[in-house]
Amino acid sequence: MMALPQETTPTSTWPLPPSQYINQYTDEIIRRGRAPKPPLPIHNEYTMFGVPFNAEDVIVRPLESQAIRRLYPQNFDHRRELKKLNHSILVNFLDLLDILIKCPDSTKRTDKIEDINILFINMHHLINEFRPHQARETVRVMLEMQKRQRHQVAERLERQEDEVSRLVREALASLPDNLDSDSKILVPSPEELQLRPKNDSSSSAEDKCSSLDRLMCNIVDAL
C-alpha cells in the first residue's frame, strides 16, 4: 500500500521578529507613549560583527591602521594604481596555476595565495576611497534631475498660461461692438425708474434682478 504524500506546511522566507520587541511596540503602547525610546548615539568605541570600531575614525581607514601592507605610494593616481593592481592580480593568478600544475605541494602555493589576497585588499581599499566621491556625484546627479524636472514643470505652466491668455484674448475679440449700447437699452434710466409705480421693496428688487439677468443672458447669447 502506497503511503499518502504528506502536505507541505508553508513557511515564511524570513523569520518573524522577536516577540519581546513586538510586545513592546504594540499600537496601544505607542498610543500611550510607553514604547521604549531609541538608543542614544554612540560616541565612543563599539563592536560590529565582532570587530571593534571607533565612532571618531574616518570612513575609510588607512591600511596601516589595519596592519595591512600598502602596495602603492602615498601620493598616487587612483586610475593608474587600479590598473596596475588588476594586472598584478592576473599575473599572480597565472603564477598560481603554474605552481599548482608543477608542484602543488610546494610552500610557494601558500605564499602566492597570500600575495593575491593582499592585492585584492589593496584594490578594494582604493575602490572604497572612491565612495565619498561616488556619494557626491550621486547627490549632484539627483539635484540636476530635480532641477531639470522643475524647469520642465515651469515651462509647461508658461505654455498653459500663454494658452489661457490666447483664449481670453480671442473671447474678448469675439464680443460684439454694440454690447455697450445694448446694455444701456436694457438698463432703465433714472427718469424711467421715477415714472414706474412704486411697489414694495421685494418687487423692486425682483425687477432689478430680472433686468440684470436679462443683461447677462444677452451677453452670453452674443458669445
CSV table of N, CA and C in Angstrom, one decimal, residues 35-125:
chain,number,residue,atom,x,y,z
A,35,ALA,N,6.2,53.3,24.7
A,35,ALA,CA,7.2,52.5,23.9
A,35,ALA,C,8.6,52.9,24.3
A,36,PRO,N,9.5,51.9,24.3
A,36,PRO,CA,10.9,52.3,24.6
A,36,PRO,C,11.5,53.2,23.6
A,37,LYS,N,12.3,54.2,24.1
A,37,LYS,CA,12.9,55.1,23.2
A,37,LYS,C,14.1,54.5,22.5
A,38,PRO,N,14.5,55.1,21.3
A,38,PRO,CA,15.7,54.5,20.6
A,38,PRO,C,16.9,54.8,21.4
A,39,PRO,N,17.9,53.9,21.2
A,39,PRO,CA,19.2,54.1,22.0
A,39,PRO,C,19.9,55.4,21.6
A,40,LEU,N,20.7,56.0,22.5
A,40,LEU,CA,21.4,57.2,22.2
A,40,LEU,C,22.5,56.9,21.2
A,41,PRO,N,22.9,57.9,20.5
A,41,PRO,CA,24.0,57.8,19.5
A,41,PRO,C,25.3,57.4,20.2
A,42,ILE,N,26.1,56.6,19.6
A,42,ILE,CA,27.4,56.1,20.1
A,42,ILE,C,28.4,57.1,19.8
A,43,HIS,N,29.2,57.5,20.8
A,43,HIS,CA,30.2,58.5,20.6
A,43,HIS,C,31.6,57.9,20.8
A,44,ASN,N,31.7,56.7,21.3
A,44,ASN,CA,33.0,56.1,21.6
A,44,ASN,C,33.1,54.8,20.8
A,45,GLU,N,33.8,53.8,21.3
A,45,GLU,CA,34.0,52.6,20.6
A,45,GLU,C,32.8,51.7,20.6
A,46,TYR,N,32.6,50.9,19.6
A,46,TYR,CA,31.5,49.9,19.6
A,46,TYR,C,32.0,48.7,18.8
A,47,THR,N,31.3,47.6,18.9
A,47,THR,CA,31.6,46.4,18.2
A,47,THR,C,30.6,46.0,17.2
A,48,MET,N,31.0,45.6,16.0
A,48,MET,CA,30.0,45.2,15.0
A,48,MET,C,30.6,44.0,14.3
A,49,PHE,N,29.8,42.9,14.4
A,49,PHE,CA,30.2,41.6,13.9
A,49,PHE,C,31.5,41.1,14.5
A,50,GLY,N,31.7,41.5,15.8
A,50,GLY,CA,32.9,41.0,16.5
A,50,GLY,C,34.1,41.9,16.2
A,51,VAL,N,34.0,42.9,15.4
A,51,VAL,CA,35.1,43.8,15.1
A,51,VAL,C,35.0,45.1,15.8
A,52,PRO,N,35.9,45.6,16.6
A,52,PRO,CA,35.8,46.9,17.3
A,52,PRO,C,36.0,48.0,16.3
A,53,PHE,N,35.1,49.1,16.5
A,53,PHE,CA,35.2,50.3,15.7
A,53,PHE,C,35.2,51.5,16.6
A,54,ASN,N,35.7,52.6,16.1
A,54,ASN,CA,35.6,53.8,16.9
A,54,ASN,C,34.8,54.8,16.1
A,55,ALA,N,33.9,55.5,16.7
A,55,ALA,CA,33.0,56.4,16.1
A,55,ALA,C,33.7,57.6,15.5
A,56,GLU,N,34.9,57.9,16.0
A,56,GLU,CA,35.7,59.1,15.5
A,56,GLU,C,36.6,58.7,14.4
A,57,ASP,N,36.6,57.5,14.0
A,57,ASP,CA,37.5,57.1,12.9
A,57,ASP,C,37.0,57.6,11.6
A,58,VAL,N,37.9,57.7,10.6
A,58,VAL,CA,37.4,58.1,9.3
A,58,VAL,C,36.6,57.0,8.6
A,59,ILE,N,35.9,57.4,7.6
A,59,ILE,CA,35.0,56.4,6.9
A,59,ILE,C,35.8,55.3,6.3
A,60,VAL,N,36.9,55.6,5.6
A,60,VAL,CA,37.8,54.6,5.0
A,60,VAL,C,39.1,54.7,5.8
A,61,ARG,N,39.3,53.7,6.6
A,61,ARG,CA,40.5,53.7,7.5
A,61,ARG,C,41.7,53.3,6.6
A,62,PRO,N,42.9,53.9,7.0
A,62,PRO,CA,44.1,53.6,6.2
A,62,PRO,C,44.5,52.1,6.4
A,63,LEU,N,45.2,51.6,5.4
A,63,LEU,CA,45.6,50.2,5.5
A,63,LEU,C,46.6,50.0,6.7
A,64,GLU,N,47.4,51.0,7.0
A,64,GLU,CA,48.4,50.8,8.1
A,64,GLU,C,47.7,50.6,9.4
A,65,SER,N,46.5,51.3,9.6
A,65,SER,CA,45.8,51.1,10.9
A,65,SER,C,45.2,49.7,11.0
A,66,GLN,N,45.1,49.0,9.9
A,66,GLN,CA,44.6,47.6,9.9
A,66,GLN,C,45.7,46.5,9.8
A,67,ALA,N,46.9,47.0,9.9
A,67,ALA,CA,48.1,46.1,9.9
A,67,ALA,C,48.1,45.4,8.5
A,68,ILE,N,47.9,46.1,7.5
A,68,ILE,CA,47.9,45.5,6.1
A,68,ILE,C,49.0,46.3,5.3
A,69,ARG,N,49.8,45.6,4.5
A,69,ARG,CA,50.8,46.2,3.8
A,69,ARG,C,50.3,47.0,2.6
A,70,ARG,N,50.7,48.2,2.4
A,70,ARG,CA,50.3,49.0,1.3
A,70,ARG,C,51.2,48.8,0.1
A,71,LEU,N,50.6,48.6,-1.1
A,71,LEU,CA,51.4,48.2,-2.3
A,71,LEU,C,51.5,49.4,-3.2
A,72,TYR,N,51.1,50.6,-2.8
A,72,TYR,CA,51.2,51.8,-3.7
A,72,TYR,C,51.6,52.9,-2.8
A,73,PRO,N,52.2,54.0,-3.4
A,73,PRO,CA,52.8,55.1,-2.6
A,73,PRO,C,51.6,56.0,-2.0
A,74,GLN,N,52.1,56.9,-1.2
A,74,GLN,CA,51.1,57.8,-0.5
A,74,GLN,C,50.4,58.7,-1.6
A,75,ASN,N,51.2,59.3,-2.4
A,75,ASN,CA,50.7,60.2,-3.5
A,75,ASN,C,50.7,59.4,-4.8
A,76,PHE,N,49.5,59.2,-5.3
A,76,PHE,CA,49.3,58.3,-6.4
A,76,PHE,C,48.0,58.7,-7.2
A,77,ASP,N,47.9,58.1,-8.4
A,77,ASP,CA,46.7,58.3,-9.2
A,77,ASP,C,45.9,57.0,-9.1
A,78,HIS,N,44.6,57.2,-8.7
A,78,HIS,CA,43.8,56.1,-8.4
A,78,HIS,C,43.6,55.2,-9.7
A,79,ARG,N,43.4,55.8,-10.8
A,79,ARG,CA,43.1,55.1,-12.0
A,79,ARG,C,44.4,54.2,-12.4
A,80,ARG,N,45.5,54.9,-12.3
A,80,ARG,CA,46.8,54.2,-12.7
A,80,ARG,C,47.1,53.0,-11.8
A,81,GLU,N,46.9,53.3,-10.5
A,81,GLU,CA,47.2,52.2,-9.5
A,81,GLU,C,46.2,51.1,-9.6
A,82,LEU,N,44.9,51.3,-9.9
A,82,LEU,CA,43.9,50.3,-10.0
A,82,LEU,C,44.3,49.4,-11.2
A,83,LYS,N,44.7,50.0,-12.3
A,83,LYS,CA,45.1,49.2,-13.5
A,83,LYS,C,46.3,48.4,-13.2
A,84,LYS,N,47.3,48.9,-12.4
A,84,LYS,CA,48.5,48.1,-12.1
A,84,LYS,C,48.1,47.0,-11.2
A,85,LEU,N,47.2,47.2,-10.2
A,85,LEU,CA,46.8,46.1,-9.3
A,85,LEU,C,46.0,45.0,-10.0
A,86,ASN,N,45.2,45.5,-11.0
A,86,ASN,CA,44.4,44.5,-11.8
A,86,ASN,C,45.4,43.6,-12.6
A,87,HIS,N,46.4,44.2,-13.2
A,87,HIS,CA,47.4,43.5,-14.0
A,87,HIS,C,48.2,42.5,-13.1
A,88,SER,N,48.5,43.0,-11.9
A,88,SER,CA,49.3,42.2,-10.9
A,88,SER,C,48.5,41.0,-10.5
A,89,ILE,N,47.2,41.1,-10.3
A,89,ILE,CA,46.3,40.0,-9.9
A,89,ILE,C,46.3,39.0,-11.0
A,90,LEU,N,46.2,39.4,-12.2
A,90,LEU,CA,46.1,38.4,-13.3
A,90,LEU,C,47.5,37.7,-13.4
A,91,VAL,N,48.6,38.4,-13.3
A,91,VAL,CA,49.9,37.7,-13.4
A,91,VAL,C,50.1,36.7,-12.2
A,92,ASN,N,49.7,37.1,-11.0
A,92,ASN,CA,49.9,36.2,-9.9
A,92,ASN,C,48.9,35.0,-10.0
A,93,PHE,N,47.8,35.2,-10.5
A,93,PHE,CA,46.9,34.1,-10.7
A,93,PHE,C,47.4,33.1,-11.7
A,94,LEU,N,48.0,33.6,-12.8
A,94,LEU,CA,48.7,32.7,-13.7
A,94,LEU,C,49.9,31.9,-13.0
A,95,ASP,N,50.6,32.7,-12.2
A,95,ASP,CA,51.7,32.0,-11.5
A,95,ASP,C,51.2,30.9,-10.5
A,96,LEU,N,50.1,31.2,-9.9
A,96,LEU,CA,49.5,30.2,-9.0
A,96,LEU,C,49.0,29.0,-9.8
A,97,LEU,N,48.5,29.2,-10.9
A,97,LEU,CA,48.1,28.0,-11.8
A,97,LEU,C,49.3,27.2,-12.2
A,98,ASP,N,50.4,27.9,-12.5
A,98,ASP,CA,51.7,27.2,-12.8
A,98,ASP,C,52.2,26.4,-11.7
A,99,ILE,N,52.1,27.0,-10.5
A,99,ILE,CA,52.6,26.2,-9.3
A,99,ILE,C,51.7,25.0,-9.0
A,100,LEU,N,50.4,25.2,-9.1
A,100,LEU,CA,49.5,24.1,-8.9
A,100,LEU,C,49.7,22.9,-9.9
A,101,ILE,N,50.1,23.2,-11.1
A,101,ILE,CA,50.4,22.2,-12.1
A,101,ILE,C,51.7,21.5,-11.9
A,102,LYS,N,52.7,22.3,-11.6
A,102,LYS,CA,54.1,21.7,-11.5
A,102,LYS,C,54.3,21.1,-10.1
A,103,CYS,N,54.1,21.8,-9.0
A,103,CYS,CA,54.4,21.3,-7.7
A,103,CYS,C,53.3,21.8,-6.7
A,104,PRO,N,52.1,21.2,-6.7
A,104,PRO,CA,51.0,21.7,-5.9
A,104,PRO,C,51.3,21.6,-4.4
A,105,ASP,N,52.2,20.8,-3.9
A,105,ASP,CA,52.6,20.7,-2.5
A,105,ASP,C,53.6,21.7,-2.1
A,106,SER,N,54.1,22.5,-2.9
A,106,SER,CA,55.1,23.4,-2.6
A,106,SER,C,54.6,24.6,-1.7
A,107,THR,N,55.5,25.1,-0.8
A,107,THR,CA,55.1,26.2,0.0
A,107,THR,C,54.8,27.5,-0.8
A,108,LYS,N,55.3,27.5,-2.0
A,108,LYS,CA,55.1,28.7,-2.8
A,108,LYS,C,53.6,29.0,-3.1
A,109,ARG,N,52.8,27.9,-3.1
A,109,ARG,CA,51.4,28.0,-3.3
A,109,ARG,C,50.8,28.9,-2.2
A,110,THR,N,51.1,28.7,-1.0
A,110,THR,CA,50.5,29.5,0.1
A,110,THR,C,51.0,30.9,0.0
A,111,ASP,N,52.3,31.1,-0.3
A,111,ASP,CA,52.8,32.5,-0.5
A,111,ASP,C,52.1,33.2,-1.6
A,112,LYS,N,51.9,32.5,-2.7
A,112,LYS,CA,51.2,33.2,-3.9
A,112,LYS,C,49.7,33.5,-3.5
A,113,ILE,N,49.1,32.6,-2.8
A,113,ILE,CA,47.7,32.9,-2.4
A,113,ILE,C,47.6,34.1,-1.5
A,114,GLU,N,48.6,34.2,-0.6
A,114,GLU,CA,48.7,35.4,0.3
A,114,GLU,C,49.0,36.7,-0.5
A,115,ASP,N,49.8,36.6,-1.5
A,115,ASP,CA,50.1,37.8,-2.3
A,115,ASP,C,48.8,38.2,-3.1
A,116,ILE,N,48.1,37.2,-3.6
A,116,ILE,CA,46.8,37.6,-4.3
A,116,ILE,C,45.8,38.2,-3.3
A,117,ASN,N,45.8,37.7,-2.1
A,117,ASN,CA,44.9,38.2,-1.1
A,117,ASN,C,45.2,39.7,-0.8
A,118,ILE,N,46.5,40.0,-0.6
A,118,ILE,CA,46.9,41.4,-0.3
A,118,ILE,C,46.6,42.3,-1.5
A,119,LEU,N,46.8,41.8,-2.7
A,119,LEU,CA,46.5,42.6,-3.9
A,119,LEU,C,45.0,42.9,-4.0
A,120,PHE,N,44.1,41.9,-3.7
A,120,PHE,CA,42.7,42.2,-3.6
A,120,PHE,C,42.3,43.2,-2.6
A,121,ILE,N,42.9,43.1,-1.4
A,121,ILE,CA,42.6,44.0,-0.3
A,121,ILE,C,43.0,45.5,-0.7
A,122,ASN,N,44.2,45.6,-1.3
A,122,ASN,CA,44.6,46.9,-1.8
A,122,ASN,C,43.7,47.5,-2.8
A,123,MET,N,43.2,46.6,-3.8
A,123,MET,CA,42.3,47.1,-4.8
A,123,MET,C,41.0,47.5,-4.2
A,124,HIS,N,40.4,46.7,-3.3
A,124,HIS,CA,39.2,47.1,-2.6
A,124,HIS,C,39.3,48.4,-1.8
A,125,HIS,N,40.5,48.6,-1.2
A,125,HIS,CA,40.7,49.8,-0.5
A,125,HIS,C,40.7,51.0,-1.4
